[in-house]
């Protein structure tokens, strides 16, 4: 099955070192949760995030939300022709079940992810919808064992979604950055067999995902 | 220029008849606004919305948010080859400027739209980013004067995005429902020259938008 990894994704709980910051405390109070239980979001925690390590890649769960909605709102997913993984910037991996309807409402999505971080698994009728594990990108690849790994990056060779899809077999893995700015770390980059860049301008992850999966879907269903 | 109308969109202020409902009052207090100043959202106001007219088509600003992000995060929009309009279920029309970076953060988007509803226009450096007017769907068409109007609906003739794009000229108008369930009202439907259905299963508005605009973009840039 085709795999999609959203890598180094901007999704994490508020880290310890800023849990005492005013913006975090007031936001967590509003939510009725502890600072350690809420997802880092730069639109609420901007002040607290100044100067933290890898700042530009962090605190954007909205991007992960959009990207997952793109990937899980399409026939390719409904027909179980794709496996979806979120690798986070802190080396956790979220396994997305094959029959999940993610909430479109942002605060419900965040509530679900906070529950996942706390309970490690979200089930419905005895089936895992979401599961989170401590796992590096490389460990995830060891589990998926894809034959071909294609990374999407503005640093890659210019191509089109149609041409990229020609390289895909059903045991390939597409890797897209789940962060707003910056590039893949070297540890991830070096695993790519091909690194390609779609579009003349830099495109957002959710746009790239929707286009590549749509082109791939055409090769399967049409 | 190609036009896109998100029609009968699920975007409105909380209507008068439910402004006194507990769920609305407590939510508006949290936001520090009056009930009349906040956007109807069924994930907060579900209880209040029970039984209101056209209930299933209302209170889903998140869908409008996604659909607009799809349409405004792509080269077609960056290169000013498309005009985008949001016609709402209450006959208002939002004119999206040609150089707008909509907030990806949901609560910032809602804040922006609430400001728009209150002030009627949102400007930056003397340029209109967003403007809202009282206007019916038909009045909007009179202003756009498209040569061809193509409606997307599961009630339409099955087609593919590629084939729909073949019908488009640069003075065509694509109309997609900006509501979660139900169908276009007759007043809107009867204006379509073609009514087409893409995909074997029902697709969400944001998916249809991303696919059609991507196919159209290919005919222009590639």
Tab-separated table of C-alpha atoms in Angstrom:
chain	number	residue	atom	x	y	z
A	1	UNK	CA	0.000	0.000	0.000
A	2	UNK	CA	1.147	3.558	-0.689
A	3	UNK	CA	2.378	5.310	2.470
A	4	UNK	CA	2.360	8.971	3.320
A	5	UNK	CA	4.501	10.334	6.124
A	6	UNK	CA	4.072	13.855	7.365
A	7	UNK	CA	7.579	14.230	8.783
A	8	UNK	CA	8.958	16.393	11.606
A	9	UNK	CA	5.426	17.640	12.065
A	10	UNK	CA	4.737	20.726	14.102
A	11	UNK	CA	2.657	18.888	16.680
A	12	UNK	CA	3.588	18.505	20.340
A	13	UNK	CA	2.463	19.250	23.859
A	14	UNK	CA	3.651	22.532	25.357
A	15	UNK	CA	7.258	21.744	26.346
A	16	UNK	CA	8.300	21.883	30.005
A	17	UNK	CA	10.543	24.928	29.670
A	18	UNK	CA	7.655	27.237	28.765
A	19	UNK	CA	4.823	25.734	30.815
A	20	UNK	CA	5.141	28.585	33.310
A	21	UNK	CA	4.867	31.344	30.728
A	22	UNK	CA	1.890	33.677	31.167
A	23	UNK	CA	0.450	33.034	27.703
A	24	UNK	CA	0.502	29.282	28.326
A	25	UNK	CA	-0.980	29.490	31.810
A	26	UNK	CA	-3.824	31.794	30.787
A	27	UNK	CA	-4.625	29.682	27.719
A	28	UNK	CA	-4.588	26.427	29.652
A	29	UNK	CA	-6.857	27.936	32.308
A	30	UNK	CA	-9.323	28.934	29.575
A	31	UNK	CA	-9.326	25.340	28.393
A	32	UNK	CA	-9.581	23.941	31.905
A	33	UNK	CA	-6.436	21.854	31.424
A	34	UNK	CA	-2.900	21.770	32.814
A	35	UNK	CA	-0.192	23.510	30.740
A	36	UNK	CA	1.427	20.093	30.261
A	37	UNK	CA	-1.756	18.729	28.671
A	38	UNK	CA	-2.255	21.236	25.880
A	39	UNK	CA	-0.916	21.307	22.350
A	40	UNK	CA	1.659	23.957	21.496
A	41	UNK	CA	0.087	26.508	19.152
A	42	UNK	CA	1.932	29.634	18.125
A	43	UNK	CA	-1.272	31.571	17.628
A	44	UNK	CA	-1.817	31.312	21.420
A	45	UNK	CA	1.718	30.752	22.712
A	46	UNK	CA	3.679	33.036	20.440
A	47	UNK	CA	5.229	34.999	23.295
A	48	UNK	CA	6.270	31.864	25.136
A	49	UNK	CA	7.813	30.303	22.029
A	50	UNK	CA	10.334	33.053	21.361
A	51	UNK	CA	13.813	31.592	21.289
A	52	UNK	CA	12.933	27.929	21.814
A	53	UNK	CA	14.964	25.399	19.820
A	54	UNK	CA	13.806	24.988	16.229
A	55	UNK	CA	11.243	27.740	16.796
A	56	UNK	CA	10.261	28.201	13.140
A	57	UNK	CA	9.292	24.560	12.735
A	58	UNK	CA	7.122	24.334	15.852
A	59	UNK	CA	3.665	25.222	17.179
A	60	UNK	CA	1.617	24.870	13.994
A	61	UNK	CA	-0.887	22.057	14.613
A	62	UNK	CA	-3.230	23.782	12.142
A	63	UNK	CA	-0.939	22.717	9.292
A	64	UNK	CA	-1.038	19.121	10.448
A	65	UNK	CA	-4.817	19.360	10.711
A	66	UNK	CA	-5.198	20.614	7.109
A	67	UNK	CA	-2.754	18.103	5.741
A	68	UNK	CA	-4.515	15.203	7.429
A	69	UNK	CA	-7.909	16.419	6.242
A	70	UNK	CA	-6.625	16.488	2.673
A	71	UNK	CA	-5.329	12.963	2.945
A	72	UNK	CA	-8.353	11.486	4.717
A	73	UNK	CA	-11.179	13.168	2.753
A	74	UNK	CA	-10.509	11.415	-0.541
A	75	UNK	CA	-11.515	8.184	-2.264
A	76	UNK	CA	-7.932	6.879	-2.078
A	77	UNK	CA	-8.261	6.833	1.700
A	78	UNK	CA	-11.898	5.717	1.790
A	79	UNK	CA	-10.897	2.735	-0.353
A	80	UNK	CA	-7.989	1.917	1.980
A	81	UNK	CA	-5.304	2.397	-0.646
A	82	UNK	CA	-3.068	4.551	1.517
A	83	UNK	CA	-1.509	4.414	4.987
A	84	UNK	CA	-0.971	7.704	6.758
A	85	UNK	CA	1.573	8.500	9.463
A	86	UNK	CA	2.418	11.670	11.340
A	87	UNK	CA	6.008	11.735	12.508
A	88	UNK	CA	6.466	14.647	14.902
A	89	UNK	CA	9.349	16.981	15.511
A	90	UNK	CA	9.907	15.236	18.857
A	91	UNK	CA	10.087	11.742	17.403
A	92	UNK	CA	6.654	10.470	18.100
A	93	UNK	CA	4.608	8.755	15.419
A	94	UNK	CA	0.849	8.891	15.102
A	95	UNK	CA	-0.669	5.961	13.263
A	96	UNK	CA	-3.888	6.980	11.534
A	97	UNK	CA	-6.392	4.142	11.314
A	98	UNK	CA	-7.872	3.223	7.949
A	99	UNK	CA	-11.380	4.416	8.676
A	100	UNK	CA	-11.056	7.669	10.582
A	101	UNK	CA	-13.223	10.730	10.144
A	102	UNK	CA	-11.076	13.453	11.628
A	103	UNK	CA	-12.956	16.426	13.064
A	104	UNK	CA	-13.000	19.400	10.712
A	105	UNK	CA	-13.508	21.689	13.639
A	106	UNK	CA	-10.083	22.825	14.781
A	107	UNK	CA	-10.798	22.804	18.499
A	108	UNK	CA	-12.281	19.314	18.277
A	109	UNK	CA	-9.232	18.118	16.383
A	110	UNK	CA	-6.959	19.584	19.041
A	111	UNK	CA	-9.093	18.042	21.780
A	112	UNK	CA	-8.728	14.666	20.084
A	113	UNK	CA	-4.958	15.027	19.736
A	114	UNK	CA	-4.624	16.104	23.375
A	115	UNK	CA	-6.557	13.007	24.359
A	116	UNK	CA	-4.252	10.933	22.165
A	117	UNK	CA	-1.103	12.381	23.758
A	118	UNK	CA	-2.553	11.628	27.171
A	119	UNK	CA	-4.016	8.160	26.558
A	120	UNK	CA	-1.706	7.004	23.705
A	121	UNK	CA	-4.582	5.495	21.772
A	122	UNK	CA	-8.045	6.576	20.660
A	123	UNK	CA	-10.416	3.755	19.935
A	124	UNK	CA	-13.926	3.353	18.609
A	125	UNK	CA	-15.761	0.057	18.836
A	126	UNK	CA	-12.556	-1.736	19.828
A	127	UNK	CA	-10.677	-0.482	16.775
A	128	UNK	CA	-7.691	1.877	16.922
A	129	UNK	CA	-8.529	5.173	15.259
A	130	UNK	CA	-5.311	6.853	16.349
A	131	UNK	CA	-2.285	5.567	18.165
A	132	UNK	CA	0.868	7.412	19.195
A	133	UNK	CA	4.251	5.822	19.880
A	134	UNK	CA	7.730	7.055	20.717
A	135	UNK	CA	9.463	6.385	17.436
A	136	UNK	CA	12.017	8.034	15.187
A	137	UNK	CA	11.580	8.549	11.468
A	138	UNK	CA	14.026	5.749	10.791
A	139	UNK	CA	12.219	3.374	13.106
A	140	UNK	CA	8.981	4.163	11.309
A	141	UNK	CA	10.593	3.333	7.970
A	142	UNK	CA	11.817	0.049	9.426
A	143	UNK	CA	8.226	-0.754	10.243
A	144	UNK	CA	6.752	0.335	6.888
A	145	UNK	CA	9.619	-1.093	4.819
A	146	UNK	CA	8.812	0.892	1.679
A	147	UNK	CA	10.606	-0.074	-1.552
A	148	UNK	CA	10.984	3.543	-2.600
A	149	UNK	CA	11.077	6.733	-0.536
A	150	UNK	CA	10.272	10.009	-2.253
A	151	UNK	CA	10.762	13.265	-0.403
A	152	UNK	CA	8.977	16.463	-1.337
A	153	UNK	CA	11.064	19.560	-0.785
A	154	UNK	CA	11.806	22.886	-2.445
A	155	UNK	CA	15.409	21.685	-2.363
A	156	UNK	CA	14.503	18.805	-4.688
A	157	UNK	CA	14.615	18.422	-8.450
A	158	UNK	CA	11.757	20.308	-10.136
A	159	UNK	CA	9.017	17.976	-11.266
A	160	UNK	CA	5.247	17.772	-11.601
A	161	UNK	CA	2.798	15.758	-9.553
A	162	UNK	CA	2.018	13.698	-12.657
A	163	UNK	CA	5.661	12.765	-13.110
A	164	UNK	CA	6.174	11.959	-9.465
A	165	UNK	CA	3.215	9.625	-9.544
A	166	UNK	CA	4.838	7.711	-12.412
A	167	UNK	CA	7.638	6.813	-9.993
A	168	UNK	CA	5.222	5.465	-7.383
A	169	UNK	CA	4.451	1.839	-6.890
A	170	UNK	CA	2.057	0.594	-4.276
A	171	UNK	CA	4.916	-0.037	-1.866
A	172	UNK	CA	6.325	3.465	-2.154
A	173	UNK	CA	6.405	6.059	0.574
A	174	UNK	CA	5.902	9.787	0.093
A	175	UNK	CA	7.407	12.086	2.713
A	176	UNK	CA	6.222	15.655	3.174
A	177	UNK	CA	7.319	18.118	5.827
A	178	UNK	CA	4.662	18.815	8.445
A	179	UNK	CA	6.246	22.131	9.445
A	180	UNK	CA	5.685	25.712	8.251
A	181	UNK	CA	9.214	26.860	7.425
A	182	UNK	CA	12.734	25.494	7.116
A	183	UNK	CA	13.836	22.182	5.663
A	184	UNK	CA	14.028	18.521	6.581
A	185	UNK	CA	16.815	17.625	8.985
A	186	UNK	CA	19.688	15.696	7.453
A	187	UNK	CA	18.688	12.486	9.193
A	188	UNK	CA	15.464	12.500	7.210
A	189	UNK	CA	16.767	13.892	3.930
A	190	UNK	CA	19.376	11.182	3.580
A	191	UNK	CA	16.696	8.495	3.448
A	192	UNK	CA	15.137	9.843	0.256
A	193	UNK	CA	15.753	7.957	-2.947
A	194	UNK	CA	14.359	10.925	-4.864
A	195	UNK	CA	13.890	14.454	-3.608
A	196	UNK	CA	11.489	16.362	-5.790
A	197	UNK	CA	9.994	19.813	-5.860
A	198	UNK	CA	6.542	20.387	-7.315
A	199	UNK	CA	5.375	23.729	-8.486
A	200	UNK	CA	7.271	26.772	-9.618
A	201	UNK	CA	6.610	28.505	-6.327
A	202	UNK	CA	6.828	26.977	-2.895
A	203	UNK	CA	3.567	25.184	-2.144
A	204	UNK	CA	2.121	24.432	1.243
A	205	UNK	CA	2.107	20.851	2.466
A	206	UNK	CA	-1.674	20.505	2.228
A	207	UNK	CA	-1.638	21.620	-1.421
A	208	UNK	CA	1.128	19.197	-2.341
A	209	UNK	CA	-0.654	16.357	-0.564
A	210	UNK	CA	-3.958	17.001	-2.290
A	211	UNK	CA	-2.342	17.189	-5.727
A	212	UNK	CA	-0.092	14.154	-5.493
A	213	UNK	CA	-2.738	11.925	-3.952
A	214	UNK	CA	-5.247	13.066	-6.568
A	215	UNK	CA	-2.852	12.192	-9.388
A	216	UNK	CA	-2.105	8.850	-7.774
A	217	UNK	CA	-5.810	8.196	-7.335
A	218	UNK	CA	-6.314	8.735	-11.063
A	219	UNK	CA	-3.846	5.955	-11.848
A	220	UNK	CA	-5.791	3.593	-9.595
A	221	UNK	CA	-9.452	4.396	-10.112
A	222	UNK	CA	-9.697	5.826	-13.616
B	1	UNK	CA	-10.914	35.770	-15.452
B	2	UNK	CA	-12.183	32.475	-14.064
B	3	UNK	CA	-14.598	32.969	-11.166
B	4	UNK	CA	-15.316	30.712	-8.245
B	5	UNK	CA	-18.411	31.165	-6.135
B	6	UNK	CA	-18.859	29.308	-2.892
B	7	UNK	CA	-22.658	29.475	-2.840
B	8	UNK	CA	-25.151	29.451	0.037
B	9	UNK	CA	-22.177	29.231	2.339
B	10	UNK	CA	-22.586	28.235	5.934
B	11	UNK	CA	-21.271	31.542	7.271
B	12	UNK	CA	-23.312	34.025	9.285
B	13	UNK	CA	-23.524	35.833	12.588
B	14	UNK	CA	-25.540	34.119	15.309
B	15	UNK	CA	-29.146	34.890	14.307
B	16	UNK	CA	-31.367	36.976	16.605
B	17	UNK	CA	-33.716	34.162	17.560
B	18	UNK	CA	-30.989	32.176	19.332
B	19	UNK	CA	-28.843	34.959	20.776
B	20	UNK	CA	-30.329	34.330	24.221
B	21	UNK	CA	-29.564	30.627	24.245
B	22	UNK	CA	-27.215	29.487	27.017
B	23	UNK	CA	-24.617	27.965	24.662
B	24	UNK	CA	-24.415	31.219	22.709
B	25	UNK	CA	-24.224	33.453	25.776
B	26	UNK	CA	-21.499	31.403	27.458
B	27	UNK	CA	-19.467	31.170	24.248
B	28	UNK	CA	-19.752	34.894	23.528
B	29	UNK	CA	-18.683	35.694	27.106
B	30	UNK	CA	-15.596	33.525	26.657
B	31	UNK	CA	-14.759	35.518	23.529
B	32	UNK	CA	-15.507	38.848	25.194
B	33	UNK	CA	-18.046	39.731	22.484
B	34	UNK	CA	-21.806	40.230	22.221
B	35	UNK	CA	-23.851	37.253	20.974
B	36	UNK	CA	-24.799	39.359	17.943
B	37	UNK	CA	-21.129	39.799	17.023
B	38	UNK	CA	-20.029	36.172	16.824
B	39	UNK	CA	-20.111	33.717	13.951
B	40	UNK	CA	-22.560	30.831	14.184
B	41	UNK	CA	-20.634	27.599	14.676
B	42	UNK	CA	-22.392	24.339	15.315
B	43	UNK	CA	-19.470	22.949	17.259
B	44	UNK	CA	-20.187	25.593	19.923
B	45	UNK	CA	-23.860	26.406	19.319
B	46	UNK	CA	-25.211	22.979	18.506
B	47	UNK	CA	-27.854	23.095	21.230
B	48	UNK	CA	-29.065	26.521	20.179
B	49	UNK	CA	-29.277	25.557	16.517
B	50	UNK	CA	-31.744	22.722	16.966
B	51	UNK	CA	-34.772	23.343	14.821
B	52	UNK	CA	-33.697	26.584	13.151
B	53	UNK	CA	-34.619	27.000	9.488
B	54	UNK	CA	-32.286	25.190	7.101
B	55	UNK	CA	-30.444	23.767	10.095
B	56	UNK	CA	-28.359	21.227	8.162
B	57	UNK	CA	-26.861	23.872	5.898
B	58	UNK	CA	-25.835	26.288	8.655
B	59	UNK	CA	-23.147	26.904	11.272
B	60	UNK	CA	-20.129	25.395	9.519
B	61	UNK	CA	-17.671	28.250	9.018
B	62	UNK	CA	-14.859	25.678	9.155
B	63	UNK	CA	-15.916	24.385	5.726
B	64	UNK	CA	-15.771	27.876	4.298
B	65	UNK	CA	-12.358	28.329	5.887
B	66	UNK	CA	-10.952	25.166	4.292
B	67	UNK	CA	-12.467	25.897	0.924
B	68	UNK	CA	-11.023	29.394	0.869
B	69	UNK	CA	-7.611	28.150	1.939
B	70	UNK	CA	-7.635	25.678	-0.954
B	71	UNK	CA	-8.486	28.385	-3.424
B	72	UNK	CA	-6.076	31.015	-2.093
B	73	UNK	CA	-2.981	28.832	-1.458
B	74	UNK	CA	-2.283	28.011	-5.095
B	75	UNK	CA	-0.379	29.522	-8.019
B	76	UNK	CA	-3.637	30.193	-9.904
B	77	UNK	CA	-4.593	32.652	-7.187
B	78	UNK	CA	-1.088	34.022	-6.617
B	79	UNK	CA	-0.939	34.833	-10.335
B	80	UNK	CA	-4.335	36.559	-10.192
B	81	UNK	CA	-6.029	34.192	-12.613
B	82	UNK	CA	-9.111	33.626	-10.479
B	83	UNK	CA	-11.693	35.739	-8.669
B	84	UNK	CA	-13.198	34.269	-5.538
B	85	UNK	CA	-16.572	35.047	-3.980
B	86	UNK	CA	-18.374	33.701	-0.939
B	87	UNK	CA	-22.135	33.936	-1.289
B	88	UNK	CA	-23.717	33.179	2.075
B	89	UNK	CA	-26.898	31.407	3.020
B	90	UNK	CA	-28.324	34.798	4.064
B	91	UNK	CA	-27.576	36.521	0.786
B	92	UNK	CA	-24.448	38.370	1.596
B	93	UNK	CA	-21.429	38.236	-0.670
B	94	UNK	CA	-17.828	38.414	0.449
B	95	UNK	CA	-15.441	39.679	-2.186
B	96	UNK	CA	-11.975	38.213	-1.676
B	97	UNK	CA	-9.208	40.570	-2.792
B	98	UNK	CA	-6.598	39.309	-5.232
B	99	UNK	CA	-3.709	39.315	-2.795
B	100	UNK	CA	-5.053	37.985	0.481
B	101	UNK	CA	-3.245	35.638	2.829
B	102	UNK	CA	-6.074	34.227	4.886
B	103	UNK	CA	-5.168	33.089	8.401
B	104	UNK	CA	-4.708	29.339	8.645
B	105	UNK	CA	-5.487	29.516	12.308
B	106	UNK	CA	-9.215	28.942	12.675
B	107	UNK	CA	-9.772	31.390	15.509
B	108	UNK	CA	-7.892	34.096	13.636
B	109	UNK	CA	-9.965	33.432	10.537
B	110	UNK	CA	-13.150	33.708	12.565
B	111	UNK	CA	-11.884	36.885	14.207
B	112	UNK	CA	-11.253	38.343	10.770
B	113	UNK	CA	-14.699	37.377	9.506
B	114	UNK	CA	-16.361	38.813	12.618
B	115	UNK	CA	-14.508	42.063	11.980
B	116	UNK	CA	-15.678	41.952	8.369
B	117	UNK	CA	-19.317	41.447	9.354
B	118	UNK	CA	-19.016	44.371	11.755
B	119	UNK	CA	-17.036	46.830	9.611
B	120	UNK	CA	-18.081	45.611	6.120
B	121	UNK	CA	-14.577	45.904	4.767
B	122	UNK	CA	-11.092	44.805	5.835
B	123	UNK	CA	-8.282	46.810	4.327
B	124	UNK	CA	-4.516	46.714	4.319
B	125	UNK	CA	-2.471	49.622	2.981
B	126	UNK	CA	-5.587	51.216	1.490
B	127	UNK	CA	-6.483	48.077	-0.486
B	128	UNK	CA	-9.608	45.997	0.133
B	129	UNK	CA	-8.662	42.538	1.318
B	130	UNK	CA	-12.229	41.522	2.084
B	131	UNK	CA	-15.526	43.284	1.527
B	132	UNK	CA	-19.033	42.126	2.373
B	133	UNK	CA	-22.232	43.350	0.716
B	134	UNK	CA	-25.913	42.489	0.918
B	135	UNK	CA	-26.357	40.698	-2.373
B	136	UNK	CA	-28.196	37.713	-3.771
B	137	UNK	CA	-26.603	35.017	-5.878
B	138	UNK	CA	-28.326	36.441	-8.955
B	139	UNK	CA	-27.103	39.945	-8.225
B	140	UNK	CA	-23.587	38.605	-7.913
B	141	UNK	CA	-23.882	36.924	-11.302
B	142	UNK	CA	-25.096	40.207	-12.778
B	143	UNK	CA	-21.916	41.779	-11.515
B	144	UNK	CA	-19.557	39.024	-12.682
B	145	UNK	CA	-21.371	38.449	-15.985
B	146	UNK	CA	-19.807	35.052	-16.649
B	147	UNK	CA	-20.295	33.517	-20.115
B	148	UNK	CA	-20.741	30.029	-18.675
B	149	UNK	CA	-21.900	28.882	-15.248
B	150	UNK	CA	-20.978	25.396	-14.117
B	151	UNK	CA	-22.458	24.023	-10.924
B	152	UNK	CA	-20.877	21.203	-8.957
B	153	UNK	CA	-23.384	18.925	-7.316
B	154	UNK	CA	-23.932	15.255	-6.619
B	155	UNK	CA	-27.185	15.787	-8.536
B	156	UNK	CA	-25.200	16.606	-11.679
B	157	UNK	CA	-23.996	14.509	-14.583
B	158	UNK	CA	-20.998	12.353	-13.615
B	159	UNK	CA	-17.770	13.764	-14.970
B	160	UNK	CA	-14.126	14.195	-14.070
B	161	UNK	CA	-12.273	17.346	-13.093
B	162	UNK	CA	-10.235	17.048	-16.291
B	163	UNK	CA	-13.373	17.013	-18.430
B	164	UNK	CA	-14.980	19.874	-16.555
B	165	UNK	CA	-11.895	21.972	-17.105
B	166	UNK	CA	-12.218	21.416	-20.860
B	167	UNK	CA	-15.526	23.279	-20.676
B	168	UNK	CA	-13.986	26.262	-18.889
B	169	UNK	CA	-12.978	29.452	-20.592
B	170	UNK	CA	-11.463	32.366	-18.738
B	171	UNK	CA	-14.881	34.012	-18.416
B	172	UNK	CA	-16.524	30.965	-16.858
B	173	UNK	CA	-17.833	30.693	-13.356
B	174	UNK	CA	-17.660	27.602	-11.162
B	175	UNK	CA	-20.223	27.299	-8.383
B	176	UNK	CA	-19.698	25.010	-5.401
B	177	UNK	CA	-21.908	24.676	-2.351
B	178	UNK	CA	-20.386	26.113	0.798
B	179	UNK	CA	-22.608	24.036	3.069
B	180	UNK	CA	-22.129	20.603	4.680
B	181	UNK	CA	-25.299	18.774	3.662
B	182	UNK	CA	-28.306	19.193	1.417
B	183	UNK	CA	-28.447	20.649	-2.075
B	184	UNK	CA	-28.473	24.016	-3.808
B	185	UNK	CA	-31.766	25.869	-3.628
B	186	UNK	CA	-33.716	26.019	-6.878
B	187	UNK	CA	-32.953	29.694	-7.359
B	188	UNK	CA	-29.293	28.828	-7.666
B	189	UNK	CA	-29.590	25.531	-9.499
B	190	UNK	CA	-31.581	27.035	-12.336
B	191	UNK	CA	-28.713	29.364	-13.235
B	192	UNK	CA	-26.341	26.509	-14.083
B	193	UNK	CA	-25.613	25.820	-17.731
B	194	UNK	CA	-24.029	22.542	-16.718
B	195	UNK	CA	-24.449	20.693	-13.465
B	196	UNK	CA	-21.709	18.162	-12.977
B	197	UNK	CA	-20.723	15.668	-10.357
B	198	UNK	CA	-17.090	14.726	-9.849
B	199	UNK	CA	-16.016	11.555	-8.192
B	200	UNK	CA	-17.793	8.297	-7.666
B	201	UNK	CA	-18.483	9.141	-4.055
B	202	UNK	CA	-19.647	12.463	-2.691
B	203	UNK	CA	-16.624	14.698	-2.207
B	204	UNK	CA	-16.303	17.605	0.165
B	205	UNK	CA	-16.249	21.127	-1.241
B	206	UNK	CA	-12.600	21.703	-0.368
B	207	UNK	CA	-11.557	18.546	-2.219
B	208	UNK	CA	-13.536	19.462	-5.325
B	209	UNK	CA	-12.117	22.983	-5.285
B	210	UNK	CA	-8.528	21.817	-4.980
B	211	UNK	CA	-8.920	19.299	-7.800
B	212	UNK	CA	-10.705	21.492	-10.301
B	213	UNK	CA	-8.477	24.488	-9.756
B	214	UNK	CA	-5.405	22.286	-10.020
B	215	UNK	CA	-6.593	20.864	-13.352
B	216	UNK	CA	-7.427	24.351	-14.585
B	217	UNK	CA	-4.025	25.589	-13.461
B	218	UNK	CA	-2.390	22.883	-15.543
B	219	UNK	CA	-4.074	24.206	-18.677
B	220	UNK	CA	-2.721	27.681	-17.942
B	221	UNK	CA	0.781	27.207	-16.597
B	222	UNK	CA	1.999	23.933	-18.070
